[in-house]
Tab-separated table of C-alpha atoms and ligand atoms in Angstrom:
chain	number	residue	atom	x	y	z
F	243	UNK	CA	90.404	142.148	106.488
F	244	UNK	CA	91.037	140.190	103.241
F	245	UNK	CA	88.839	137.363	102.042
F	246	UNK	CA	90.451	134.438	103.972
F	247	UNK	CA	90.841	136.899	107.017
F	248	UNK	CA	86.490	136.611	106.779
F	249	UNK	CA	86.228	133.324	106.489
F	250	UNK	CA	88.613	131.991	109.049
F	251	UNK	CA	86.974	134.737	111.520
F	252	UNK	CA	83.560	132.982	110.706
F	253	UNK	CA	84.785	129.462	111.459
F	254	UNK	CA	84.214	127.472	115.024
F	255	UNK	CA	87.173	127.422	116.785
F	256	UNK	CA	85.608	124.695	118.744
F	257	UNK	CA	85.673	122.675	115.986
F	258	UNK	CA	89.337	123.047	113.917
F	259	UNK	CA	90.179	119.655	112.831
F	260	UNK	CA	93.247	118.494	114.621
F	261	UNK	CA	94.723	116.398	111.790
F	262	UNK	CA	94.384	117.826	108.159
F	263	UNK	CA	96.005	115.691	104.758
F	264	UNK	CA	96.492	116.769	101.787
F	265	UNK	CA	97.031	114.831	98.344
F	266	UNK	CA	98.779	118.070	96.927
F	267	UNK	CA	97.685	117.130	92.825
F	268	UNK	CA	98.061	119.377	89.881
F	269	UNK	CA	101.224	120.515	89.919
F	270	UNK	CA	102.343	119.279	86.169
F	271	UNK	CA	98.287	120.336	85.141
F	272	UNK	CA	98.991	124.077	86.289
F	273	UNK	CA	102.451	124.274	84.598
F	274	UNK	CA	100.803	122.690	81.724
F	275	UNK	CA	98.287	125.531	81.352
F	276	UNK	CA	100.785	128.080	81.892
F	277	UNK	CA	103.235	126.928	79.504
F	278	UNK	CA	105.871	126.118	82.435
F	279	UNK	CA	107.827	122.527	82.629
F	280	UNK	CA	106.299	120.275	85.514
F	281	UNK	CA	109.345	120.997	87.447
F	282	UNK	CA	108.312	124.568	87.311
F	283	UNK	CA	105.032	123.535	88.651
F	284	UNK	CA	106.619	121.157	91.359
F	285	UNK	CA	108.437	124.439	92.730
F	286	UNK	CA	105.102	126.368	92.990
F	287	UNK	CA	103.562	123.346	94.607
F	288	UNK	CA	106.468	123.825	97.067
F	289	UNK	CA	106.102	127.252	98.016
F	290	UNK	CA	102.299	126.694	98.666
F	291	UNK	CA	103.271	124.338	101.195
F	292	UNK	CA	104.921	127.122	103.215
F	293	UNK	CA	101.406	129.653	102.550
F	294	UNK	CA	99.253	126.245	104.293
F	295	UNK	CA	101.364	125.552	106.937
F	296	UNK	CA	100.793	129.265	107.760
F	297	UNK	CA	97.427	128.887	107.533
F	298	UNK	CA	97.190	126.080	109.803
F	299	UNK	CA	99.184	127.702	112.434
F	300	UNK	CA	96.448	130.676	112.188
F	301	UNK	CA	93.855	128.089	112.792
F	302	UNK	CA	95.626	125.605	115.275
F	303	UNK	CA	95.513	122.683	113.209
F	304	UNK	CA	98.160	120.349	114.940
F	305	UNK	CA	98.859	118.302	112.433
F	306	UNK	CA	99.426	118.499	108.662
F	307	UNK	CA	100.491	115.335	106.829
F	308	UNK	CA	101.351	116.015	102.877
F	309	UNK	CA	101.642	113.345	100.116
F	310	UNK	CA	104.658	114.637	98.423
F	311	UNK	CA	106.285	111.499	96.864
F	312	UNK	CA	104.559	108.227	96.752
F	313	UNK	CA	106.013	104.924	95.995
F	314	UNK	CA	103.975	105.059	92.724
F	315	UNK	CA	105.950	108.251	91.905
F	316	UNK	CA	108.515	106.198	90.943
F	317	UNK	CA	107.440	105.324	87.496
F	318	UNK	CA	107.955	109.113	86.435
F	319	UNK	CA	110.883	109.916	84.239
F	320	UNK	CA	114.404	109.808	86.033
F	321	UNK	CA	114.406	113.603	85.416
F	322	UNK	CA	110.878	114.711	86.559
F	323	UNK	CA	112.074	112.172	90.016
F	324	UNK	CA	115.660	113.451	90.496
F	325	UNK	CA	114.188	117.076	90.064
F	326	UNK	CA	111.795	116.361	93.021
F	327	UNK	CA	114.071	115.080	95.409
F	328	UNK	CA	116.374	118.261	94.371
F	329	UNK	CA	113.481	120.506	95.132
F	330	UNK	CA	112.623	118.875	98.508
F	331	UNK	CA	116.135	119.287	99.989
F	332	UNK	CA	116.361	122.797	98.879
F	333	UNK	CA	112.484	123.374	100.507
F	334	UNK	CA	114.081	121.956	103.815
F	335	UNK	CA	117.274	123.877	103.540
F	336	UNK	CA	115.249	126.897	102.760
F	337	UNK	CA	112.699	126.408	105.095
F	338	UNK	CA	113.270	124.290	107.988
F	339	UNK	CA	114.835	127.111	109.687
F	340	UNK	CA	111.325	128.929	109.517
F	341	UNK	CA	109.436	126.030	110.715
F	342	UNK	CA	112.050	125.320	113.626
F	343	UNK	CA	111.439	128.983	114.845
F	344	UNK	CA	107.835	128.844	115.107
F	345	UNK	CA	108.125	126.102	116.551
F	346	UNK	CA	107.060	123.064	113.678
F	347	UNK	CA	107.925	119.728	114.349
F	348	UNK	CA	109.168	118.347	111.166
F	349	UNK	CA	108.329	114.100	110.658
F	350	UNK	CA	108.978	111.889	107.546
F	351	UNK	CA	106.016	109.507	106.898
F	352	UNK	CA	107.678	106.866	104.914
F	353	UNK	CA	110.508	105.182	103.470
F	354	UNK	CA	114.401	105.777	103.232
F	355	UNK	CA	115.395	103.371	100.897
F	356	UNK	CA	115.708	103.347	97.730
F	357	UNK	CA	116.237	107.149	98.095
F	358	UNK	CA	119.530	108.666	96.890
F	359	UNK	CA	121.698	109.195	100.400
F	360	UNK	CA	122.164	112.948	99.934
F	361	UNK	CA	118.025	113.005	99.735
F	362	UNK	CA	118.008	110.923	103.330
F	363	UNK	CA	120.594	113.678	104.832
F	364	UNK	CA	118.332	116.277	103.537
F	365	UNK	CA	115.403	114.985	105.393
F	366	UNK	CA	117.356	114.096	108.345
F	367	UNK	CA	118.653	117.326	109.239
F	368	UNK	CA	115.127	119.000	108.904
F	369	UNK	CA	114.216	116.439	111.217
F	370	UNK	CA	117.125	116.198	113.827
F	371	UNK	CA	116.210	120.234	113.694
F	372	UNK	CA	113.169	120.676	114.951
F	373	UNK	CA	112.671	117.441	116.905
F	374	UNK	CA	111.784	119.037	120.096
F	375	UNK	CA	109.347	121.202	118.917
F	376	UNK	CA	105.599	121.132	120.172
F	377	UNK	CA	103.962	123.770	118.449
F	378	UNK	CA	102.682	121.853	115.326
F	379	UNK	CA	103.547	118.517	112.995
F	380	UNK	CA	104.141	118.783	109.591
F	381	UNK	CA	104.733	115.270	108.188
F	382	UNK	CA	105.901	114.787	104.553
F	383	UNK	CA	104.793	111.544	102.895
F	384	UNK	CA	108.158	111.241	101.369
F	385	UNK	CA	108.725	107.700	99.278
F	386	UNK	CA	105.345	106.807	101.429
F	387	UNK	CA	102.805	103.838	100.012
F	388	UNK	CA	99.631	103.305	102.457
F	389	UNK	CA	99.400	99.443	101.245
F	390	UNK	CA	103.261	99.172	101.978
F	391	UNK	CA	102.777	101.171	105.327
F	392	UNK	CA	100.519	98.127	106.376
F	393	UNK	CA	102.746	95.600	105.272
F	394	UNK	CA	105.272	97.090	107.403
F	395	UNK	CA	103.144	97.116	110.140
F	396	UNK	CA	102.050	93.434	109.764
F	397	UNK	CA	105.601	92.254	109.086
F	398	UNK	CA	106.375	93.727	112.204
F	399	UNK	CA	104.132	92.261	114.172
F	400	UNK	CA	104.803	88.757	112.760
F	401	UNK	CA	108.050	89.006	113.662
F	402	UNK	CA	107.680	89.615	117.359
F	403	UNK	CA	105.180	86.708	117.428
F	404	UNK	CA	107.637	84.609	116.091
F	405	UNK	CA	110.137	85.847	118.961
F	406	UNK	CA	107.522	84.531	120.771
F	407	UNK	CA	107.254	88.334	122.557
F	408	UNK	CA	103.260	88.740	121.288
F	409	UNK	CA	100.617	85.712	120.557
F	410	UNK	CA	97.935	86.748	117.353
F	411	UNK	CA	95.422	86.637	120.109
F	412	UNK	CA	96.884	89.775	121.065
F	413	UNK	CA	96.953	91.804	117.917
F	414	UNK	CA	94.264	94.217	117.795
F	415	UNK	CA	93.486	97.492	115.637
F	416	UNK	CA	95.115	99.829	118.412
F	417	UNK	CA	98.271	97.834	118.781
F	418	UNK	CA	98.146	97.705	114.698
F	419	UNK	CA	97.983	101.425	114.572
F	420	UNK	CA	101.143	101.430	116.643
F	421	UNK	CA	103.357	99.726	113.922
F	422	UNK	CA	102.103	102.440	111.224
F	423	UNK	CA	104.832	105.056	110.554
F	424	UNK	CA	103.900	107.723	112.891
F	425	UNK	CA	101.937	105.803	115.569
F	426	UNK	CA	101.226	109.034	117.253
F	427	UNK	CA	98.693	110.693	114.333
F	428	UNK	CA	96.869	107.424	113.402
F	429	UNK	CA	93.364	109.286	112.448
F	430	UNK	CA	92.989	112.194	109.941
F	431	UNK	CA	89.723	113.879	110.335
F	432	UNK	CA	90.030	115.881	107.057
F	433	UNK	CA	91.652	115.132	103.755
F	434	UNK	CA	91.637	117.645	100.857
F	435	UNK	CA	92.504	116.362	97.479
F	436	UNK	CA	93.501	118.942	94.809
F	437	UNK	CA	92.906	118.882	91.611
F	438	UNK	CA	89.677	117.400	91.025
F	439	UNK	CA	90.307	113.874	90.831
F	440	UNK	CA	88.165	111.572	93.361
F	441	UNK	CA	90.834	109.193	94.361
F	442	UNK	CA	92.746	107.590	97.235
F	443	UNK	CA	95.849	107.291	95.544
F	444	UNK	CA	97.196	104.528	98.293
F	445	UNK	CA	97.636	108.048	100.958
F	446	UNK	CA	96.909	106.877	104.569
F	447	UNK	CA	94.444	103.706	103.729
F	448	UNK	CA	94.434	103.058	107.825
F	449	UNK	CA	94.309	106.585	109.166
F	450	UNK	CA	91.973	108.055	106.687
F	451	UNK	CA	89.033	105.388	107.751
F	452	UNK	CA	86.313	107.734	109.334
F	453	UNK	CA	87.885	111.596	107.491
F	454	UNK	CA	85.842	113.590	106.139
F	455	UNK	CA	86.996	114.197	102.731
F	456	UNK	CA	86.636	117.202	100.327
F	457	UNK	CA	87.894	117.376	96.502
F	458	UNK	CA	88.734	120.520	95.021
F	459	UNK	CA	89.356	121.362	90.920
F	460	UNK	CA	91.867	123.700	91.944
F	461	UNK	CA	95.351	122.642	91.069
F	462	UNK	CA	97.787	122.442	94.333
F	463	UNK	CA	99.981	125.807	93.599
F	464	UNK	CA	97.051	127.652	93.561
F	465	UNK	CA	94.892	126.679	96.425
F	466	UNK	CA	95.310	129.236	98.624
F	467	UNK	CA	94.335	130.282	102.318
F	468	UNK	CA	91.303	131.123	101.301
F	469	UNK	CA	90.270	127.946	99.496
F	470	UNK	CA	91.950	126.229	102.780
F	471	UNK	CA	89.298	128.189	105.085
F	472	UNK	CA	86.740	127.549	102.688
F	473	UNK	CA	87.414	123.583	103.045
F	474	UNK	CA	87.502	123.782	107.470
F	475	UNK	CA	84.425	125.636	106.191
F	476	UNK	CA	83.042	123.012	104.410
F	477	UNK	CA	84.492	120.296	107.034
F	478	UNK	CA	82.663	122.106	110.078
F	479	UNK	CA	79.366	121.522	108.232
F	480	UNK	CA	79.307	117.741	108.530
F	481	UNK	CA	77.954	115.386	111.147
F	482	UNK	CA	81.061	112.705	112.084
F	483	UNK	CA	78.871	109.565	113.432
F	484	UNK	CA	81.775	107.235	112.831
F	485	UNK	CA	79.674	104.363	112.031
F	486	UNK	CA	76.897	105.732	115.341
F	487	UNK	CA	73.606	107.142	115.024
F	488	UNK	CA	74.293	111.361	116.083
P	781	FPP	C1	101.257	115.925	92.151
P	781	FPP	O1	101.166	116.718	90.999
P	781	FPP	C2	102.376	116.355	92.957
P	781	FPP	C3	103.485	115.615	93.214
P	781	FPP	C4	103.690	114.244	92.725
P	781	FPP	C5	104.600	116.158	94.012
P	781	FPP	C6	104.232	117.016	95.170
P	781	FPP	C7	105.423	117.764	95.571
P	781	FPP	C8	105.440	119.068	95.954
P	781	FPP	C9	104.240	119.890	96.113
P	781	FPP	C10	106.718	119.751	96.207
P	781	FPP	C11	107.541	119.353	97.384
P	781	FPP	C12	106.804	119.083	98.638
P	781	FPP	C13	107.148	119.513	99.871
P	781	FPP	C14	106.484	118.987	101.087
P	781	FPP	C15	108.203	120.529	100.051
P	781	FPP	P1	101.312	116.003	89.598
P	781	FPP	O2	102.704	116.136	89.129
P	781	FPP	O3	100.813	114.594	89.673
P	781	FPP	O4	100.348	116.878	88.721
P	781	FPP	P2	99.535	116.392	87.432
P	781	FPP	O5	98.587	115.326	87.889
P	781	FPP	O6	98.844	117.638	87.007
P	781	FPP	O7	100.547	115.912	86.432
């Protein structure tokens, strides 16, 4: 048994979280250090997506939800941007196959426009693959803003009270939750953030309201399994009261 093999056989199976998210940071930091461009470091990022994902089927985790390209992202250099969307439709090409036969649901938490078209086609055939799968989500924060995502949700809402379908009276924090992106994974109970940096970053400002949160130094391409066990580790040792007394 390796190192990651003991930890995840010392973990409470009773008590996997059911919704992990990750703010995936450090990519350009790890290049950096290594004398690699941040593209470089944006394609190791990628292939540690495929090493978690493992390691979440291992564990059961249901859902994974990753913050790959905010709406902030946007003020990067045309390069660094065009490079990412590159990289994700080659991930999905590469991968979705992979995650369609063991059985991965595949779900895009955010926007299309503004994206380039062949971008949107590359998403949508990852998604039209593996839309009846049941096994596990994986949902990529693609062109996703958690201030915009409630926006949406409120603009939506407006405009079926104005089509006189809803009254405000009616509005209340479940039937909110319904007009977020994915209705259907509305609470994260843990979020890992790479890289050492204690922010939010605008990732899931609704859903991430009673998660338990750890911060790591590690940059993203290097967090491994092992780290990953080490967090559902550290995640098993809190006490969730949300808001009670235990
Ligand atoms: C943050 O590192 C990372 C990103 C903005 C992009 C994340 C994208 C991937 C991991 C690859 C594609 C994803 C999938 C789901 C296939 P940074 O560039 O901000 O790093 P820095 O803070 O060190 O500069």
């Amino acid at each position: 048994m390796d190192t990651a093999q003991q930890i995840a056989a010392l973990l409470d199976k009773e008590k996997i979280p059911g919704h992990v998210a990750i703010i995936m940071d450090g990519n350009g930091r790890w290049a950096e250090g290594r004398g690699k461009s941040r593209l470089e470091g944006h394609e190791a990022g990628a292939r540690n997506v495929k090493v978690i994902t493992e390691a979440c089927q291992e564990l059961g985790v249901r859902v994974l939800t990753l913050y790959a390209f905010s709406t902030e992202n946007w003020r990067r250099s045309k390069q660094e941007i065009d490079s990412l969307f590159q990289l994700m439709g080659r991930y999905l090409k590469q991968y979705s196959g992979q995650l369609h036969k063991t059985n991965v649901r595949l779900l895009h938490m955010g926007e299309n426009d503004g994206l380039p078209a062949k971008t949107v086609n590359d998403i949508q055939k990852g998604l039209d693959l593996t839309r009846n799968n049941y096994g596990m989500d994986v949902c990529v924060g693609f062109n996703y803003g958690g201030r915009r995502e409630i926006v949406r949700a409120a603009r939506r809402l407006a405009e079926k009270v104005r089509q006189g379908e809803l009254s405000p009276e009616e509005i209340t924090e479940d039937l909110f939750a319904e007009h977020l992106y994915l209705p259907m994974h509305n609470e994260v109970d843990l979020l890992i953030r790479t890289s050492g940096e204690y922010r939010i970053s605008n990732f899931m400002l609704w859903q991430i309201s009673y998660s338990e949160i750890v911060v790591t130094p590690t940059f993203w391409p290097d967090f491994s399994k092992e780290e990953f066990f080490k967090a559902i580790q550290e995640y098993q040792t809190r006490l969730r009261r949300f808001g009670g007394r235990p």
